[in-house]
mmCIF file of C-alpha atoms in Angstrom:
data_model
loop_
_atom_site.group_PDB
_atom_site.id
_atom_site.type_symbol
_atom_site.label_atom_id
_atom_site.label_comp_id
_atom_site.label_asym_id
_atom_site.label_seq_id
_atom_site.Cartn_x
_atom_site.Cartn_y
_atom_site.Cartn_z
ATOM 1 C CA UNK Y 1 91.496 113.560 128.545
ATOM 2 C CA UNK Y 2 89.198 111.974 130.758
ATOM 3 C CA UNK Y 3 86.600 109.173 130.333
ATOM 4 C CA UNK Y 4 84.031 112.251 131.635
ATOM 5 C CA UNK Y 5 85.235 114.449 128.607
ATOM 6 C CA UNK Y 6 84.540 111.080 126.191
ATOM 7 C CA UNK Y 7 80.631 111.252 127.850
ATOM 8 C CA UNK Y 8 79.398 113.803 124.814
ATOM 9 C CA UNK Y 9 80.720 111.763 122.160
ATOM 10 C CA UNK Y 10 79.354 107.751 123.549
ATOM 11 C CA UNK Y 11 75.806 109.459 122.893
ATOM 12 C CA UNK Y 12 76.739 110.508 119.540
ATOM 13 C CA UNK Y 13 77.937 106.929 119.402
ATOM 14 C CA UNK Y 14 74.423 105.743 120.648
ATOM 15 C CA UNK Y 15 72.831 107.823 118.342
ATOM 16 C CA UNK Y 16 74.538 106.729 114.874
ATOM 17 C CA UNK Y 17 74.022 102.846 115.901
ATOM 18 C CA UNK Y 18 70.433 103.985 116.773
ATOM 19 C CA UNK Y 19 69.418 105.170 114.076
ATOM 20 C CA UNK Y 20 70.852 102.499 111.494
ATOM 21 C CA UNK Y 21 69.551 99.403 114.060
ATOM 22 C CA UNK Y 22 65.885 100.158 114.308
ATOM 23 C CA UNK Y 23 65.129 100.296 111.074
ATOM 24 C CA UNK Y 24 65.542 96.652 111.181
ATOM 25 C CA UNK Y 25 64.312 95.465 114.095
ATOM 26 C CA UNK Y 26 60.884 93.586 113.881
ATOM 27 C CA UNK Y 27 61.230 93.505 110.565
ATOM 28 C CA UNK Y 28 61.851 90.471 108.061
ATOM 29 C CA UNK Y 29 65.347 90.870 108.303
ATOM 30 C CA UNK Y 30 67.335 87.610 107.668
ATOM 31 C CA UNK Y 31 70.617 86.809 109.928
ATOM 32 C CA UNK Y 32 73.412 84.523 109.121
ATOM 33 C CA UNK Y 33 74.911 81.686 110.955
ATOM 34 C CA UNK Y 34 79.031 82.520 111.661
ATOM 35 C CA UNK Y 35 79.321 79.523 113.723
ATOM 36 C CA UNK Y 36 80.820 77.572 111.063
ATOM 37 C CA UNK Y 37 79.019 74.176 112.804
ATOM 38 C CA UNK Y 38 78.813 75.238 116.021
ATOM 39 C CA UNK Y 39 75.609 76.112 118.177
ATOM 40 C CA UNK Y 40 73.450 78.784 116.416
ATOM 41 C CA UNK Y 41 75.659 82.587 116.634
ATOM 42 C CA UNK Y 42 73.602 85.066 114.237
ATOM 43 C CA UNK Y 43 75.034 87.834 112.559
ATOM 44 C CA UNK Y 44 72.577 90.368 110.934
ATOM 45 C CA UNK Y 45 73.172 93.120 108.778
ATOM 46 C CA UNK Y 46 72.147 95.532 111.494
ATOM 47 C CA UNK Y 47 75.372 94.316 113.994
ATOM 48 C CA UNK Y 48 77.644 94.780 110.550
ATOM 49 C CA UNK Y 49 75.832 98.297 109.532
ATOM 50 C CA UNK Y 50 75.850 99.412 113.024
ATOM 51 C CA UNK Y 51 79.514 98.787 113.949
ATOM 52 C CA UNK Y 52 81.091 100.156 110.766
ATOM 53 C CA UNK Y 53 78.931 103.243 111.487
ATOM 54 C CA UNK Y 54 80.850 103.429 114.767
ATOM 55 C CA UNK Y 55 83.798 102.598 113.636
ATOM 56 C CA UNK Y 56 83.668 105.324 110.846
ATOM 57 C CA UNK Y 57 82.245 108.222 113.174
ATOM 58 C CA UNK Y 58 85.635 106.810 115.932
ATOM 59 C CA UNK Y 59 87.790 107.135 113.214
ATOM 60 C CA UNK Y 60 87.243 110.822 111.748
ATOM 61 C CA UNK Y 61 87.342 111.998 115.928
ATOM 62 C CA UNK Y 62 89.480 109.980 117.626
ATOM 63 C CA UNK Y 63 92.295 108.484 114.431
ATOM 64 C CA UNK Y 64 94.641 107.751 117.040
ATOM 65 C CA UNK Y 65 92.391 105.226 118.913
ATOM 66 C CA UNK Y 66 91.687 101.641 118.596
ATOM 67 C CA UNK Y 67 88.863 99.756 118.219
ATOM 68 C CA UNK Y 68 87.583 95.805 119.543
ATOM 69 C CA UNK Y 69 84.218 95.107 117.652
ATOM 70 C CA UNK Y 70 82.395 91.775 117.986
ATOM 71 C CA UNK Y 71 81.905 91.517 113.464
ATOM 72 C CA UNK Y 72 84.871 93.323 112.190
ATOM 73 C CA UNK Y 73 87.964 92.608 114.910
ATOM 74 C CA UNK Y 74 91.008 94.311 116.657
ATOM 75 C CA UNK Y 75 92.431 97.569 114.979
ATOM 76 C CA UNK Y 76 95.009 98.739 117.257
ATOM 77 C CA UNK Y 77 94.237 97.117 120.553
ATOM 78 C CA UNK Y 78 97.498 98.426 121.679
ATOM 79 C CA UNK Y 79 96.070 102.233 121.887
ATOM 80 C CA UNK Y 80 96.193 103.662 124.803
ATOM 81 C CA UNK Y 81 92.628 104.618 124.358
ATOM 82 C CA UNK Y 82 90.742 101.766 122.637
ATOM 83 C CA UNK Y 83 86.825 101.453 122.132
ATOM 84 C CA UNK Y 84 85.068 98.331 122.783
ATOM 85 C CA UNK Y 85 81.958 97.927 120.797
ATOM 86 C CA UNK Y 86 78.870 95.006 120.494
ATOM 87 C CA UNK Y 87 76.108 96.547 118.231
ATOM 88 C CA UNK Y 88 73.892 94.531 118.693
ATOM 89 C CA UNK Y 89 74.546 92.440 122.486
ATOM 90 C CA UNK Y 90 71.334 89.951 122.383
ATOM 91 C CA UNK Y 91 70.887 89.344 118.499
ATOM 92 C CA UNK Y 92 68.862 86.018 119.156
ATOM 93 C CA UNK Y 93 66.582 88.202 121.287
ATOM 94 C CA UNK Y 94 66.702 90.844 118.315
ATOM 95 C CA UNK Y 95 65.885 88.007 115.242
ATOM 96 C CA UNK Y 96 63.380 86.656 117.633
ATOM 97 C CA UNK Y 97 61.419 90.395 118.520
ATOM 98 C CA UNK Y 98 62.119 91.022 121.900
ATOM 99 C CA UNK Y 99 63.838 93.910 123.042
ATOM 100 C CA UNK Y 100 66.205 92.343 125.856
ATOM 101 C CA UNK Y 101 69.418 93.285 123.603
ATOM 102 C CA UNK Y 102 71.213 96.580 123.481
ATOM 103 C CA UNK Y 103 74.113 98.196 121.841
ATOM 104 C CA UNK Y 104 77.309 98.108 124.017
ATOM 105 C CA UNK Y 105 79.684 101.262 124.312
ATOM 106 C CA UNK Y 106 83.026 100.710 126.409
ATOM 107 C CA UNK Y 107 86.133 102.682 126.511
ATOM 108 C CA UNK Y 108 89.355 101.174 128.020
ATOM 109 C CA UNK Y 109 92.416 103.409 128.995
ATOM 110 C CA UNK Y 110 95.403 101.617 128.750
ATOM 111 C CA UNK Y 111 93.765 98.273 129.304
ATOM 112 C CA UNK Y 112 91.512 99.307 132.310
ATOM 113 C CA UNK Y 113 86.994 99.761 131.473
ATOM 114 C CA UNK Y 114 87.057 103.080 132.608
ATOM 115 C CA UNK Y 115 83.386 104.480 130.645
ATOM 116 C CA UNK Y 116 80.861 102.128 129.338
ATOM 117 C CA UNK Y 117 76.938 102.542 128.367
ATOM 118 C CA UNK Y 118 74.456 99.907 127.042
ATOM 119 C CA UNK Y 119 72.039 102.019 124.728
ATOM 120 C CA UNK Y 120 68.622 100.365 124.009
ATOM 121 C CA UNK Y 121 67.202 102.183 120.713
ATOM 122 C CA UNK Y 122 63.822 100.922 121.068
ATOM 123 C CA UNK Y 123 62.898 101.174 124.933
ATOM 124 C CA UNK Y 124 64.742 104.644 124.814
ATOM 125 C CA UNK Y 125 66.920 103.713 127.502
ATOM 126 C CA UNK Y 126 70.566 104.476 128.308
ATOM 127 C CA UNK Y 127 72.414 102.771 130.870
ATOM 128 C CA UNK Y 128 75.870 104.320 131.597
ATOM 129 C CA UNK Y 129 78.692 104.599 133.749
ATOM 130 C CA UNK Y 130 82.567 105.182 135.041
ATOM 131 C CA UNK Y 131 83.160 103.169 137.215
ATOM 132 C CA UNK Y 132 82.500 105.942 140.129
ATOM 133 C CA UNK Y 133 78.858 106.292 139.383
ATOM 134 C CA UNK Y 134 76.204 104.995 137.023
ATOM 135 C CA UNK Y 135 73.307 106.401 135.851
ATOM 136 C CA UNK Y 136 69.812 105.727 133.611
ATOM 137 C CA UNK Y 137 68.370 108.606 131.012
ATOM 138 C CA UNK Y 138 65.249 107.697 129.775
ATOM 139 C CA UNK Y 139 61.875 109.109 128.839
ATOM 140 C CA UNK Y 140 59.665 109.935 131.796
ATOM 141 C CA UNK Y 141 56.448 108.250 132.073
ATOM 142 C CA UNK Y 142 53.399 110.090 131.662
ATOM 143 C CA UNK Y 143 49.375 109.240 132.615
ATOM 144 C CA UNK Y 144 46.757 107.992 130.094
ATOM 145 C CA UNK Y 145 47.426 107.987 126.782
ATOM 146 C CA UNK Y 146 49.506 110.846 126.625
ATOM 147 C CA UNK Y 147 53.145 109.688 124.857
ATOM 148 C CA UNK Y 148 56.430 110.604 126.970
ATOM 149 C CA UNK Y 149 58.354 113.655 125.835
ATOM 150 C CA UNK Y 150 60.697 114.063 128.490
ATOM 151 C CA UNK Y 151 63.629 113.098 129.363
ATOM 152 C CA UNK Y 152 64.938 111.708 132.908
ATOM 153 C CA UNK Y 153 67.818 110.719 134.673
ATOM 154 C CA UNK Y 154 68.502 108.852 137.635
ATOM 155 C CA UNK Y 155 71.373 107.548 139.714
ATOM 156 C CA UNK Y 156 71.419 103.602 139.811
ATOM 157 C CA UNK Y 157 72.635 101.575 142.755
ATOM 158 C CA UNK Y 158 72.570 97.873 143.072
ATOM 159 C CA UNK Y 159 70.740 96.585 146.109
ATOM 160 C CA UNK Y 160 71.622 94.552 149.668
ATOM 161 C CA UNK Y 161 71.601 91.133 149.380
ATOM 162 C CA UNK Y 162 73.309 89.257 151.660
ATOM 163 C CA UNK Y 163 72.993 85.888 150.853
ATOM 164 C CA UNK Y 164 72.136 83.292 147.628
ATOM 165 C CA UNK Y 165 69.002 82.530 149.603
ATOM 166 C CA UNK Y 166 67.474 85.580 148.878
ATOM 167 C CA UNK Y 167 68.866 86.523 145.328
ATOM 168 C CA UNK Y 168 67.455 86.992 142.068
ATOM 169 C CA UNK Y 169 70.049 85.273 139.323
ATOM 170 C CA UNK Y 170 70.237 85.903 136.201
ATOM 171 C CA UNK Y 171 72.168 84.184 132.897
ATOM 172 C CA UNK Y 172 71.450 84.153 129.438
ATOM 173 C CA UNK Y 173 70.740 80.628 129.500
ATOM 174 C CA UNK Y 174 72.368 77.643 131.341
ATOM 175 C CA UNK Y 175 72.736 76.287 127.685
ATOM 176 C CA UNK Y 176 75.339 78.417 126.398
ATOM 177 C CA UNK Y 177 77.014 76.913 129.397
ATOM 178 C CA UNK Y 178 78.882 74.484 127.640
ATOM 179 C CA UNK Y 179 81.677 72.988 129.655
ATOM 180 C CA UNK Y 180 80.063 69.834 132.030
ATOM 181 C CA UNK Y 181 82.090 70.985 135.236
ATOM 182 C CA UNK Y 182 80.997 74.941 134.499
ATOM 183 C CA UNK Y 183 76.900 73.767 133.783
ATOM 184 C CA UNK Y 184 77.681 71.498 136.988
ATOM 185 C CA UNK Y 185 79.088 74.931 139.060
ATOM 186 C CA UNK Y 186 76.304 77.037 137.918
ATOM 187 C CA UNK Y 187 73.470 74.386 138.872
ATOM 188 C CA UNK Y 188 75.269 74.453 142.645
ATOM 189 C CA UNK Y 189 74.455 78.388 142.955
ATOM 190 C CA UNK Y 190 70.903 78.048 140.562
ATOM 191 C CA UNK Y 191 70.078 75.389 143.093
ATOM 192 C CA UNK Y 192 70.707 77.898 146.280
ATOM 193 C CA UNK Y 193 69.213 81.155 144.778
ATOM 194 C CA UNK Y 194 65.356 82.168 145.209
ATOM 195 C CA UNK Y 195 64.780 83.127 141.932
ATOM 196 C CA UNK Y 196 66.322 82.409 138.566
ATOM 197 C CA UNK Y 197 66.018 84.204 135.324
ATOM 198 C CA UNK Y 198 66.661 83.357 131.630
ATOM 199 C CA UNK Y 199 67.031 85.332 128.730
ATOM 200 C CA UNK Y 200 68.579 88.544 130.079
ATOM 201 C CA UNK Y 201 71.790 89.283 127.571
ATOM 202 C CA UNK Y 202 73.263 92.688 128.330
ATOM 203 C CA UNK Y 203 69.952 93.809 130.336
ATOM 204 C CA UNK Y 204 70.646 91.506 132.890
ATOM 205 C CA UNK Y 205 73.806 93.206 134.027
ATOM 206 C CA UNK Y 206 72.029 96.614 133.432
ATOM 207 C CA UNK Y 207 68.863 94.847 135.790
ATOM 208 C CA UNK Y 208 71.412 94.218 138.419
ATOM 209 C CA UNK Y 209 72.887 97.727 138.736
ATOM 210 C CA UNK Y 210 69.495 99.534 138.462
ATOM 211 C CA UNK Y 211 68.826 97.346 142.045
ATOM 212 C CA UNK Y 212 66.492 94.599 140.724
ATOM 213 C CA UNK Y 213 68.899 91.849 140.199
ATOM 214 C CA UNK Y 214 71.199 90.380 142.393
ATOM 215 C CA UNK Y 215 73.546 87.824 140.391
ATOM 216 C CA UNK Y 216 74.566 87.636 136.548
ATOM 217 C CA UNK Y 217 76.914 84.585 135.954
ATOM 218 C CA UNK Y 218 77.759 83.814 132.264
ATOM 219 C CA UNK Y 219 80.797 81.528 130.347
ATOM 220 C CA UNK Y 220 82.685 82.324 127.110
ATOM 221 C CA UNK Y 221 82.240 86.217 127.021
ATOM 222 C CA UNK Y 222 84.341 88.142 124.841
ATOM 223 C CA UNK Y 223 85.703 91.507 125.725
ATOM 224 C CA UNK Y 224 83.021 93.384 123.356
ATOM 225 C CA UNK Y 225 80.493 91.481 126.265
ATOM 226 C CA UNK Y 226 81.498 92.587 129.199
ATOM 227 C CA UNK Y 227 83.659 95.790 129.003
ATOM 228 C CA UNK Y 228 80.797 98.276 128.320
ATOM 229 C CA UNK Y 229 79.385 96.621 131.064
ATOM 230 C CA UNK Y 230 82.113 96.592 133.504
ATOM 231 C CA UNK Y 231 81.683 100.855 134.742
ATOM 232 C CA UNK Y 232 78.094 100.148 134.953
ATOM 233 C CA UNK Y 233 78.191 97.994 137.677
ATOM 234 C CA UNK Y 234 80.709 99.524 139.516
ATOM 235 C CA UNK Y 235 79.577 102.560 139.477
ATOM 236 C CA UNK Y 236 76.365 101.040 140.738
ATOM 237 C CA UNK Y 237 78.219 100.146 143.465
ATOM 238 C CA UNK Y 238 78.668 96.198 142.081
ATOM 239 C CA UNK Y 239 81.376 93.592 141.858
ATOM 240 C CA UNK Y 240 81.911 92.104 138.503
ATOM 241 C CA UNK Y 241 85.001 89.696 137.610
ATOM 242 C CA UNK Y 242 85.736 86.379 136.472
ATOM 243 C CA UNK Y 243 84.463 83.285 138.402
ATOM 244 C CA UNK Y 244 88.424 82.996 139.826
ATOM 245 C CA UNK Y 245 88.462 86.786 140.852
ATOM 246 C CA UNK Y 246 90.608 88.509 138.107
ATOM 247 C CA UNK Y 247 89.579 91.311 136.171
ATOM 248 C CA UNK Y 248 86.080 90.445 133.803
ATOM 249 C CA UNK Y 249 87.695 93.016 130.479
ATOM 250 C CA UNK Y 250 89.456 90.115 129.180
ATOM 251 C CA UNK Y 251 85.899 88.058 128.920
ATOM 252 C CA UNK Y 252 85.870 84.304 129.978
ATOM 253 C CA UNK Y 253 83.643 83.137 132.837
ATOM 254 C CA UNK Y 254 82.275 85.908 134.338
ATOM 255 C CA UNK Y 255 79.953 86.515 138.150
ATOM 256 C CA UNK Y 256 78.551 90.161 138.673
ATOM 257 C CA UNK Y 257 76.780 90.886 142.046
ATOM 258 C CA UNK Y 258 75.078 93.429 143.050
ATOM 259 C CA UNK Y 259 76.484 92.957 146.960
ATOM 260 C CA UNK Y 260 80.140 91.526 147.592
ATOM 261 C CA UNK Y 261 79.102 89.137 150.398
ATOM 262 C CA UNK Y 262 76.855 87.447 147.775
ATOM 263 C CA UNK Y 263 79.581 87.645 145.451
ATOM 264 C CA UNK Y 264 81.694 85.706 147.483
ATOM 265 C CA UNK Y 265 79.513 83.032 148.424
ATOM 266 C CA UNK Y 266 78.331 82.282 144.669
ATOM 267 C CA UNK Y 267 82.170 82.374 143.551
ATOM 268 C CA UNK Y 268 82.926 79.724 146.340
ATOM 269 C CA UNK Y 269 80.420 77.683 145.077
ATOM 270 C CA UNK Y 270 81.596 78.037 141.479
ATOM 271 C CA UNK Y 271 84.889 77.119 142.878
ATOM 272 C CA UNK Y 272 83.295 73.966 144.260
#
């Protein structure tokens, strides 16, 4: 099989998380604090419900797969097909009631991203991708007050952009940026950029392959972060990896750009 003929079944994916994360969001749902004394990391019965829905609906199709989930771990990460799933990418944006967070999707075939989509339940928006091309579905706008009832689809493609001076950046915050010598390599490309932007999570990366950002740079990413995330971009026509160049599925310190020549003179300056 292909990652084409695994398209059908990310939706139905998209769908089951859907349906069992909305229910909660903007509500009074509490969320729990797994940092065991670290900086603030919520967990909320949503990411738990979702991702065992996922895990449940991967395991009566697919029993010879594995699966990487942010809340419940590895199960066969060996597979030559595994699934890579966050259910809820963004859940301090989701506990505080904005809807910059999304449910990440990624499928890795023998170790490569080679299909990944970041589904949005409440905007109606689905971001997806193989690496070749990347697309949007999402309901059409209408005039008035009349409520959208169609779908529509379009082909992303990240922008030109052909140096820092005129990019758009774009991290979850400079905080999470822990490291002094990684908050001091990010401040040397913030400081060069002409405009900067907080609060993004996985929408950021989605932002810069619909053309409207031009830089996402981020620290301590996990697989279930980035590998959804990863045939988005590309297929956008984007360069994602780590800040030394190697492959981004493996997490760590991660630069996307929308443009290689930007992404090259960012990662020099991360470099120092």
């Amino acid at each position: 099989m292909t990652a084409v003929d695994f398209a059908a079944f990310v939706e139905r994916l998209a769908q089951v998380s859907g349906e069992v994360i909305l229910p909660f969001f903007r509500s009074t749902i509490g969320a729990e604090d797994k940092s065991r004394g670290g900086p603030f990391d919520p967990v909320t019965e949503a990411d738990r419900a979702a991702e065992s829905a996922m895990r449940r609906l991967i395991g009566q199709t697919f029993p010879a797969h594995g699966v990487i989930g942010e809340e419940y771990g590895l199960d066969r990460p060996d597979a030559e097909f595994v699934w890579v799933l966050d259910p809820i990418d963004g859940t301090k944006s989701f506990i505080s009631g904005m809807p910059t967070w999304g449910t990440l999707i990624g499928l890795m075939h023998r170790g490569r991203p080679v299909y990944g989509m970041m589904a949005q339940p409440f905007t109606r928006e689905r971001f997806y991708g193989d690496g070749k091309r990347a697309r949007l579905r999402t309901l059409a706008t209408t005039r008035g007050d009349t409520p959208p009832s169609e779908w529509t689809t379009r082909t992303l493609h990240t922008r030109a952009c052909a140096s820092l001076s005129e990019a758009t950046l774009a991290t979850t915050s400079p905080l999470l940026i822990r490291d002094d010598a990684d908050q001091a390599a990010y401040r040397r490309v913030e400081g060069r950029v002409r405009l900067p932007r907080y609060g993004g999570d996985c929408y950021a990366y989605c932002a810069l392959a619909a053309g409207f950002v031009d830089l996402v740079i981020e620290t301590n990413l996990k697989p279930h972060d980035i590998v959804a995330l990863t045939p988005i971009i590309e297929g956008a026509g984007g360069v994602v990896t780590t800040w030394d160049g190697d492959e981004a599925a493996k997490g760590g310190r991660i630069l996307a750009a929308g443009d290689p020549r930007v992404h090259e003179e960012a990662r020099r300056l991360l470099l120092g």
